[in-house]
XYZ file of C-alpha atoms in Angstrom:
435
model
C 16.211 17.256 14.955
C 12.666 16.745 14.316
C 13.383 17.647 10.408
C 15.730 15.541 10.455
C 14.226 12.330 11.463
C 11.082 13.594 9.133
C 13.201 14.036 6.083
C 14.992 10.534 6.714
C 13.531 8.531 3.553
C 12.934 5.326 5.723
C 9.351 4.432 5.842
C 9.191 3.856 9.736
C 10.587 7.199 10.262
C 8.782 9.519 7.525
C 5.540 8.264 7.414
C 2.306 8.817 9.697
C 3.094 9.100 13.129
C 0.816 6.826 14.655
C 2.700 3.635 12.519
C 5.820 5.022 13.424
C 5.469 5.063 16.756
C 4.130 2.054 17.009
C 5.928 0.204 15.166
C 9.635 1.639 16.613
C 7.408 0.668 20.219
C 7.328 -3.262 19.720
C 11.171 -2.869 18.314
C 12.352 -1.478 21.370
C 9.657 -3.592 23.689
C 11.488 -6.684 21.631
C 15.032 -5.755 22.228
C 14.083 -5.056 25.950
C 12.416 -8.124 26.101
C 16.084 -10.081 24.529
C 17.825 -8.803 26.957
C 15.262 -9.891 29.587
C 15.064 -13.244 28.210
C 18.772 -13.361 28.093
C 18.688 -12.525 31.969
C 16.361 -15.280 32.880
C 18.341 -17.547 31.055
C 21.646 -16.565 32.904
C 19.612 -16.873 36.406
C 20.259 -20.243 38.217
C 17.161 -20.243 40.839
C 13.674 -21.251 39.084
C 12.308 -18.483 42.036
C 14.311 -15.495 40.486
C 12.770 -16.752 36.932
C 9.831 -17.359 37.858
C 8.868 -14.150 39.724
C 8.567 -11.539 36.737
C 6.734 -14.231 34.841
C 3.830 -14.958 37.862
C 3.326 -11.220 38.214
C 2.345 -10.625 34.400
C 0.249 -14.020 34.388
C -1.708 -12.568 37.838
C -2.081 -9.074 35.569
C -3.426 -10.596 32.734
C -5.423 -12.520 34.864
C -7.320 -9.735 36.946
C -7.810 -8.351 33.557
C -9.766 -10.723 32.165
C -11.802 -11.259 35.740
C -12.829 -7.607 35.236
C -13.175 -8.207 31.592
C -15.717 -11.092 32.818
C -17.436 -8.975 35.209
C -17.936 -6.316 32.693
C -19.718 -9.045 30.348
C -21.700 -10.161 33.736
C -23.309 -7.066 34.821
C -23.809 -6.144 31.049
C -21.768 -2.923 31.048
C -22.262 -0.582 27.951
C -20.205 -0.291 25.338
C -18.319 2.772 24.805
C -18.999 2.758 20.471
C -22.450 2.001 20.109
C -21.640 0.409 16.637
C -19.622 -2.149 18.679
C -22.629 -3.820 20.518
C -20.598 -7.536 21.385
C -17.326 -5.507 22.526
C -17.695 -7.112 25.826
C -17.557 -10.456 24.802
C -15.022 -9.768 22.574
C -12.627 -8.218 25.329
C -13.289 -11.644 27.446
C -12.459 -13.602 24.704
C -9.266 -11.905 23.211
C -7.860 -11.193 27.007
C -8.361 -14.913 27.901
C -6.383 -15.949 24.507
C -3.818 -13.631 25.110
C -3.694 -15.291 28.946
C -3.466 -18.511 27.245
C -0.397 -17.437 24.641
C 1.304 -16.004 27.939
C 0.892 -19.247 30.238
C 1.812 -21.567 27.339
C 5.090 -19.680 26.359
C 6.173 -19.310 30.045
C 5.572 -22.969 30.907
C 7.895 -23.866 27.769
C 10.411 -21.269 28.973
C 10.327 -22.810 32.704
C 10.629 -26.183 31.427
C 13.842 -25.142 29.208
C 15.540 -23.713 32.201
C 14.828 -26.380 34.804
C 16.077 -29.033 32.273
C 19.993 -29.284 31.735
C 20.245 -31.155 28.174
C 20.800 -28.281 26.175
C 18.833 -29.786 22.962
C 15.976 -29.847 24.698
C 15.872 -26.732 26.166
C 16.304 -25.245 22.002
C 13.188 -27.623 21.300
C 10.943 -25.899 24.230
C 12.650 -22.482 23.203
C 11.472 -22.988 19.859
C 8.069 -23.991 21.000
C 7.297 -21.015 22.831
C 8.793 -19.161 19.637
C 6.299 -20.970 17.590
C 3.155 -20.287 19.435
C 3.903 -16.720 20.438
C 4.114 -16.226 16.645
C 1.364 -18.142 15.858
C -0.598 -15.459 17.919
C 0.350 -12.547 16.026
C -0.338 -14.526 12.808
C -3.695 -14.549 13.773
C -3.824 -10.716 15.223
C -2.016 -9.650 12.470
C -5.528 -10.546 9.603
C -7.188 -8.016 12.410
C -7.241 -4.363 11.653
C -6.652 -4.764 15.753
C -6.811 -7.836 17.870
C -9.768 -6.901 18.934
C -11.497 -6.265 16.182
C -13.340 -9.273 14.349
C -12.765 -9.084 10.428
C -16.552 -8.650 9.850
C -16.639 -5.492 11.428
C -13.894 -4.149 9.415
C -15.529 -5.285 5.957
C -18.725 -5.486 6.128
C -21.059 -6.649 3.033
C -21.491 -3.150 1.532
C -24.054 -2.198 -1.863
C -21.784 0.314 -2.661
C -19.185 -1.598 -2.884
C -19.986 -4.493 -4.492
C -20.959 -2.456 -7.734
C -17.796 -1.135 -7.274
C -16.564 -4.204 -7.537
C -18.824 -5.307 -10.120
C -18.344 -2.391 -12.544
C -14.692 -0.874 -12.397
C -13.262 -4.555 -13.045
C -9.411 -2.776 -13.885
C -10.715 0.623 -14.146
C -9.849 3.106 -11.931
C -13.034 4.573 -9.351
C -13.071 8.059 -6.976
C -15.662 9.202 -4.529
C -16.828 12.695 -4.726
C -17.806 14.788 -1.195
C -18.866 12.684 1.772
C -19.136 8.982 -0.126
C -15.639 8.444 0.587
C -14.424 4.918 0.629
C -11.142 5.010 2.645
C -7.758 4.428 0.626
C -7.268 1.154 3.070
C -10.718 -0.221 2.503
C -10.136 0.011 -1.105
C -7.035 -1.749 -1.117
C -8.051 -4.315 0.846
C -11.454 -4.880 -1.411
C -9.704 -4.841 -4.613
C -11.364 -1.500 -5.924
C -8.798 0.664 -8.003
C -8.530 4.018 -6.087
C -5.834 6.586 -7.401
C -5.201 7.860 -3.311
C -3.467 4.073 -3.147
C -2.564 3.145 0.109
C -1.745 5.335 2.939
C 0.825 6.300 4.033
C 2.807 5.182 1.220
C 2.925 6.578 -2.336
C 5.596 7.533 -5.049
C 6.661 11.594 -4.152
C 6.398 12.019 -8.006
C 2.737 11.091 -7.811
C 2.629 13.103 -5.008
C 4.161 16.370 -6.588
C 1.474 15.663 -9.351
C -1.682 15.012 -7.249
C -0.796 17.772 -4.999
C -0.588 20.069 -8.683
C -3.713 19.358 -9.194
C -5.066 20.656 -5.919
C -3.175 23.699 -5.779
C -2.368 24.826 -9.191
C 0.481 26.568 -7.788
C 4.882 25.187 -8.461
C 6.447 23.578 -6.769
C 3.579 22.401 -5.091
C 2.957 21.657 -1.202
C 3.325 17.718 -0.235
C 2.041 16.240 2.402
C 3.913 13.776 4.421
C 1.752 10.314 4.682
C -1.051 10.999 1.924
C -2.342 11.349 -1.272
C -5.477 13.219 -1.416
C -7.516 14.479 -4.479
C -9.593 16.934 -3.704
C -12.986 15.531 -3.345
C -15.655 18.155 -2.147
C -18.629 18.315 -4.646
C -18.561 21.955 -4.658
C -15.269 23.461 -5.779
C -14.014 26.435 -8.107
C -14.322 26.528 -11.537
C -10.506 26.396 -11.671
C -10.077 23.676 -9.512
C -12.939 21.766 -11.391
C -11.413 22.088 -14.605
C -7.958 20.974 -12.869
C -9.265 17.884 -11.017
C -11.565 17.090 -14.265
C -8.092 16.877 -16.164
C -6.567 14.716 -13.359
C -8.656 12.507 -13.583
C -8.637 12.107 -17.234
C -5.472 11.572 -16.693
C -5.131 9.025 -14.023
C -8.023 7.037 -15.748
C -10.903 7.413 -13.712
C -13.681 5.757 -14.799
C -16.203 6.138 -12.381
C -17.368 8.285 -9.913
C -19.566 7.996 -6.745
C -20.934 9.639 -4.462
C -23.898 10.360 -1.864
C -27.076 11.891 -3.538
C -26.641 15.096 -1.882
C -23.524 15.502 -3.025
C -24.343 14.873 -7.020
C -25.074 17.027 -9.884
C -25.430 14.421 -12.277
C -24.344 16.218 -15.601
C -21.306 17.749 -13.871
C -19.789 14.425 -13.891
C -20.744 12.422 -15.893
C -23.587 9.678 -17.168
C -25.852 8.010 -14.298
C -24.581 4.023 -14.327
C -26.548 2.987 -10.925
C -28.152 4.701 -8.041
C -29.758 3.297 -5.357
C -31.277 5.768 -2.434
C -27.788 6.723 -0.949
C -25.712 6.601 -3.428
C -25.160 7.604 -6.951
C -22.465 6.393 -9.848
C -21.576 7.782 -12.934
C -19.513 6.909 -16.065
C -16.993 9.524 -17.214
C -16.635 8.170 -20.590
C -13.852 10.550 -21.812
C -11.492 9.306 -19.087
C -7.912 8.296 -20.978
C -8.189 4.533 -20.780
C -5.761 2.384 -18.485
C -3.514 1.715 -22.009
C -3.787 3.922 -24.542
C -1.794 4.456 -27.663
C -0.744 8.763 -28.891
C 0.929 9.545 -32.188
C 2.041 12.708 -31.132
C 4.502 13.963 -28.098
C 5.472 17.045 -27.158
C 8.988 17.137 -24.613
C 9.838 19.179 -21.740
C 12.582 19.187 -19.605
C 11.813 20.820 -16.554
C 8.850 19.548 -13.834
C 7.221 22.946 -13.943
C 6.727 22.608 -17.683
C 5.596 18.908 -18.065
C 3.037 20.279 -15.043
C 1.798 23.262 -16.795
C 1.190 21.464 -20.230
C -0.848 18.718 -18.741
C -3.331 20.725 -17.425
C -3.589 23.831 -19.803
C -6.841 23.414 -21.326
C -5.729 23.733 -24.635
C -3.562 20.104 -24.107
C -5.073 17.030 -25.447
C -3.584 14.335 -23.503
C -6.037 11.738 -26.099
C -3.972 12.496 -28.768
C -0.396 13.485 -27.366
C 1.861 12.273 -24.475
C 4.478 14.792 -22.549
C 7.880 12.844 -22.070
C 11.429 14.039 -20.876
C 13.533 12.184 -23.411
C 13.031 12.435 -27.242
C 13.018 9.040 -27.971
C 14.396 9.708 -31.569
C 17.508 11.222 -30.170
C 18.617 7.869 -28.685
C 17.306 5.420 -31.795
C 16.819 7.836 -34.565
C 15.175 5.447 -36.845
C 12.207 5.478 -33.883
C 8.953 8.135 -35.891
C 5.897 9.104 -35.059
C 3.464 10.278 -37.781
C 1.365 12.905 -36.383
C -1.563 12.220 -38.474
C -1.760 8.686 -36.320
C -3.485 6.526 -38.790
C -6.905 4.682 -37.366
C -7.895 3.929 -33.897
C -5.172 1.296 -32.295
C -6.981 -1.636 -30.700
C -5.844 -2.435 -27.268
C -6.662 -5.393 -25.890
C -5.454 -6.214 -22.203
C -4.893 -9.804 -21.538
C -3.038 -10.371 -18.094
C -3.444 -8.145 -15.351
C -1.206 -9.681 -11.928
C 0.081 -6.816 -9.372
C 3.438 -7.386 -10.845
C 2.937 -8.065 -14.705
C 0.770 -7.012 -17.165
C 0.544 -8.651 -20.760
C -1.290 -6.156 -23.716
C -1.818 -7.257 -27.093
C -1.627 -3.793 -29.425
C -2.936 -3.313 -33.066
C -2.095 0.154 -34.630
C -1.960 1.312 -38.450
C 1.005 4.200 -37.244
C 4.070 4.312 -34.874
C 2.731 5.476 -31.406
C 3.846 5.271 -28.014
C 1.642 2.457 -25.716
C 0.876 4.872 -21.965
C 0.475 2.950 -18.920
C -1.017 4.989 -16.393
C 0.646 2.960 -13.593
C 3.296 4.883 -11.792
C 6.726 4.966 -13.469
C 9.079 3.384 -10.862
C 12.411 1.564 -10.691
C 12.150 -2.149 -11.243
C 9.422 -2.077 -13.677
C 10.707 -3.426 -16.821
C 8.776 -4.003 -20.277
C 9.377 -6.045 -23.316
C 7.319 -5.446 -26.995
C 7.119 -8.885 -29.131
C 9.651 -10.203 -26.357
C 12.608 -8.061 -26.629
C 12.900 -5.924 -23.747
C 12.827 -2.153 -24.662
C 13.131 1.275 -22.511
C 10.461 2.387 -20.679
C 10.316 6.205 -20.401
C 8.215 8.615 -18.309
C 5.345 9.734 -19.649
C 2.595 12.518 -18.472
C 4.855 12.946 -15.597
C 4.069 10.199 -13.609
C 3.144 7.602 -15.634
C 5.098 4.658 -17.969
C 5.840 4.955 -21.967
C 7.091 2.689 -24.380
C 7.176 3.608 -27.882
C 5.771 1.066 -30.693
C 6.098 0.766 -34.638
C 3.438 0.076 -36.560
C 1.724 -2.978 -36.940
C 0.553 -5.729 -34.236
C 2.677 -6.269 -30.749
C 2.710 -8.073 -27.677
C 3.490 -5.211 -24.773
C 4.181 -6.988 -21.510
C 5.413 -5.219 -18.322
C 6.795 -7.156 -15.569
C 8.324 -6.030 -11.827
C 12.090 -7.208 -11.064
C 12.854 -5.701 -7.784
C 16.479 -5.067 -7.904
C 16.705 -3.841 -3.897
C 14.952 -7.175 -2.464
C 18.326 -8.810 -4.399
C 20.431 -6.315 -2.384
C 18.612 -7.242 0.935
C 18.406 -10.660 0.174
C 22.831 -10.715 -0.328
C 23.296 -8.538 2.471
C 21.383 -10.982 4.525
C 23.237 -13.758 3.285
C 26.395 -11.795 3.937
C 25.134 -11.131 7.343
C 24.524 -15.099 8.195
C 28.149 -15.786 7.186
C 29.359 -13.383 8.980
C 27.755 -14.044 12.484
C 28.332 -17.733 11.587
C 31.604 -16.973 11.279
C 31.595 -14.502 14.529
C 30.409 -17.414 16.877
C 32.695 -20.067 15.485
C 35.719 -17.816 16.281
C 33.867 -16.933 19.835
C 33.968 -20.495 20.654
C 37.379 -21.586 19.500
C 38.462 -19.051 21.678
C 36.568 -20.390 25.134
C-alpha cells in the first residue's frame, strides 16, 4: 500500500514526507473543523457554542502565561543561535490568542443574531482575519521564525549574487548553500527546489552520480554529488555535468579547494573560495552538428563519453530533417554565432542570434510541456536536446529566438473549476426548490 501511495504522481503524496504529512494534517484538521463549525451553527444555546470555544481560548491562554514566565525568569534557549526565542514565543502565542478571540467573538455574534445577512458579514469577518494570519505566517519559514533569521546578510552570497547574474553556480564539499536558500535569493542552482524537480532531470543528474543504467532516483531530491574528493571517474562525470548544465561558478570552503582542479580563482575571502569554469557550455549556445539516438541509455552514454564534444554537437531524439527536409546543418559550422540574451522573466526568455551556418539554438532549461518558442515570430517545434534540455533549430543568418510558458493544465483546472461552480450552483438551487 505504501508503494502505492509513493508511486501516486500527486505532489502531496510522492514527495518528502515531512510536507506531506503536514500538509494532508491541516486538510483533515480543516474538514474536521467544517464539520465542527457546521455543528455550532446547528446548536441553538449560546452555552453549548460557547463551551469548546472558552476551553481553547483558556489553553492558549495558559500558554502564553508560561510563555511569559519563561521570558521572566530568563529561561535558556534550547538553539543557542536563537538567543530572543523567548520573546519571540510570547509574542507569536499572544497573536495567535488574539486571531483566536477575534474570530470567536465574530462567530458568537453571528449566532446570537437572527438576520441572516449579518450573520454572512461576521462569518466573513472572522474568515478574513483568520486568513489574514496565515498571510503573514505563511512569508515565515515557520511562524516563529522572524525572516532575518532565515536570510541573513551573507558575503558569500552576495558575490553570488553579484557574479552569476543568469549563470548557473554549485558549491563543492561543505560550502553548501541549501537548494531553498538559493531559490529564495535568486542564485541559479542546478539542485532547484526541493522536493520538486522534472524525473527526466532526475534520471540525468542521478547518471551522473552513478554512471550505472537505468540509474537509481531518489524520491524528493536532486543532488549532484558535491564532496571535494571523489574518483577520477566520477570527476570526469560530474566535470561533464556540469559543462553541461552550465555551471559557471563554483564555491566552496578553503579546505575543501584545490584551486586548479576547478577552475580559475574569481574571489576568496578567508572562508570561502570561487572559481570560474570558463569552458562551461553557456546558458544559449548554438551546435552545427547533431548526432541522434533513440533510446535513454544511448543519449546517456554519448553525453558523457569523453570523446563527446557537447561545444560543437547536440544529442536529440528526432532528426529534425525527417519532418522538414529542407531543415541542414553544415558540419563545418561557419564562424562563432553571437548570442545575445535580452529578456530573461521565469516564464519567457527573448535571444537575439547571429550565425554565418544553420545550427540548432540549446537552452539548457529543462524541456517540459507548456514551454513553447517562436524564431523571428513564427512559432516553431521545440525538441529535446542533451536529454534534458530544449532545442530549436535555426537557418542561417540573424533571428529573434523567444521562449515563452503557456500552461495548458492551469486552463484545465481553471474549466473544471468553473464547471464545478455551476454545478454546485446548480445543486443548491434544486436543494431549495425542493424545501
Amino acid at each position: 500500500m505504501t508503494r502505492f501511495i509513493y508511486g501516486v504522481p500527486i505532489p502531496v503524496l510522492s514527495t518528502s514526507v515531512p510536507s506531506r504529512i503536514l500538509i494532508l494534517a491541516v486538510f483533515f484538521l480543516s474538514v474536521l473543523a467544517g464539520f465542527g463549525a457546521d455543528y455550532l451553527l446547528s446548536q441553538k444555546r449560546m452555552k453549548e457554542v460557547s463551551k469548546p470555544m472558552i476551553f481553547v481560548g483558556l489553553l492558549i491562554f495558559f500558554t502564553l502565561l508560561y510563555a511569559i514566565f519563561l521570558y521572566k525568569i530568563d529561561a535558556p534557549c534550547p538553539s543557542v543561535s536563537i538567543l530572543t526565542c523567548r520573546m519571540t514565543s510570547v509574542r507569536t502565542t499572544l497573536f495567535e490568542l488574539f486571531v483566536f478571540l477575534s474570530c470567536s467573538l465574530f462567530f458568537l455574534i453571528s449566532i446570537k443574531i437572527k438576520a441572516k445577512w449579518i450573520q454572512n458579514i461576521f462569518i466573513l469577518m472572522s474568515i478574513f482575519v483568520f486568513a489574514g494570519a496565515e498571510l503573514y505566517n505563511a512569508e515565515k519559514l515557520l511562524p516563529f521564525s522572524p525572516k532575518e533569521m532565515m536570510y541573513p546578510k551573507s558575503e558569500v552570497i552576495e558575490k553570488l549574487q553579484e557574479l552569476s547574474g543568469s549563470q548557473w553556480v554549485f558549491g563543492i564539499g561543505d560550502g553548501k548553500i541549501s537548494t531553498n536558500i538559493a531559490t529564495e535569493v535568486k542564485v541559479l542552482d542546478p539542485e532547484y527546489y526541493d522536493p520538486l524537480y522534472i524525473k527526466r532531470y532526475g534520471e540525468f543528474i542521478a547518471y551522473a552520480n552513478q554512471g550505472i543504467f537505468p540509474p537509481k532516483l531518489k524520491r524528493s531530491d536532486v543532488e549532484i554529488v558535491r564532496d571535494a574528493t571523489v574518483s577520477a571517474e566520477l570527476q570526469s562525470r560530474r566535470n561533464r555535468l556540469l559543462d553541461l548544465l552550465s555551471v559557471r561558478y563554483l564555491y566552496g570552503k578553503q579546505s575543501d579547494f584545490s584551486i586548479g582542479m576547478f577552475g580559475a580563482s574569481v574571489w576568496q575571502n578567508a572562508s570561502y573560495h570561487m572559481v570560474d569554469r570558463m569552458n562551461a557550455l553557456p546558458k544559449a549556445h548554438l551546435v552545427h552538428q547533431y548526432t541522434v539516438k533513440k533510446s535513454q541509455q544511448e543519449i546517456l552514454s554519448t553525453l558523457f563519453d569523453p570523446l563527446f564534444d557537447p561545444h560543437t554537437t547536440a544529442v536529440i531524439e528526432v532528426d529534425p530533417s525527417l519532418n522538414s527536409p529542407e531543415l541542414s546543418i553544415d558540419p563545418k559550422g561557419g564562424s562563432t554565432p553571437i548570442i545575445t540574451e535580452e529578456v530573461t522573466q521565469s516564464e519567457y526568455l527573448k535571444f537575439s542570434v547571429k550565425t554565418s551556418a544553420p545550427g540548432i539554438f540549446v537552452l539548457t532549461d529543462n524541456y517540459y510541456p507548456g514551454w513553447h518558442a517562436r524564431v523571428d515570430g513564427k512559432e516553431t517545434e521545440i525538441f529535446r536536446a542533451n536529454y534534458s534540455f530544449r532545442g530549436v533549430f535555426l537557418e542561417e543568418g540573424e533571428h529573434t529566438v523567444e521562449f515563452f510558458y503557456k500552461s495548458e493544465s492551469l486552463w484545465y483546472g481553471c474549466i473544471l473549476s468553473l464547471l464545478s461552480i455551476v454545478v454546485l450552483v446548480l445543486y443548491c438551487g434544486c436543494a431549495k426548490n425542493r424545501t
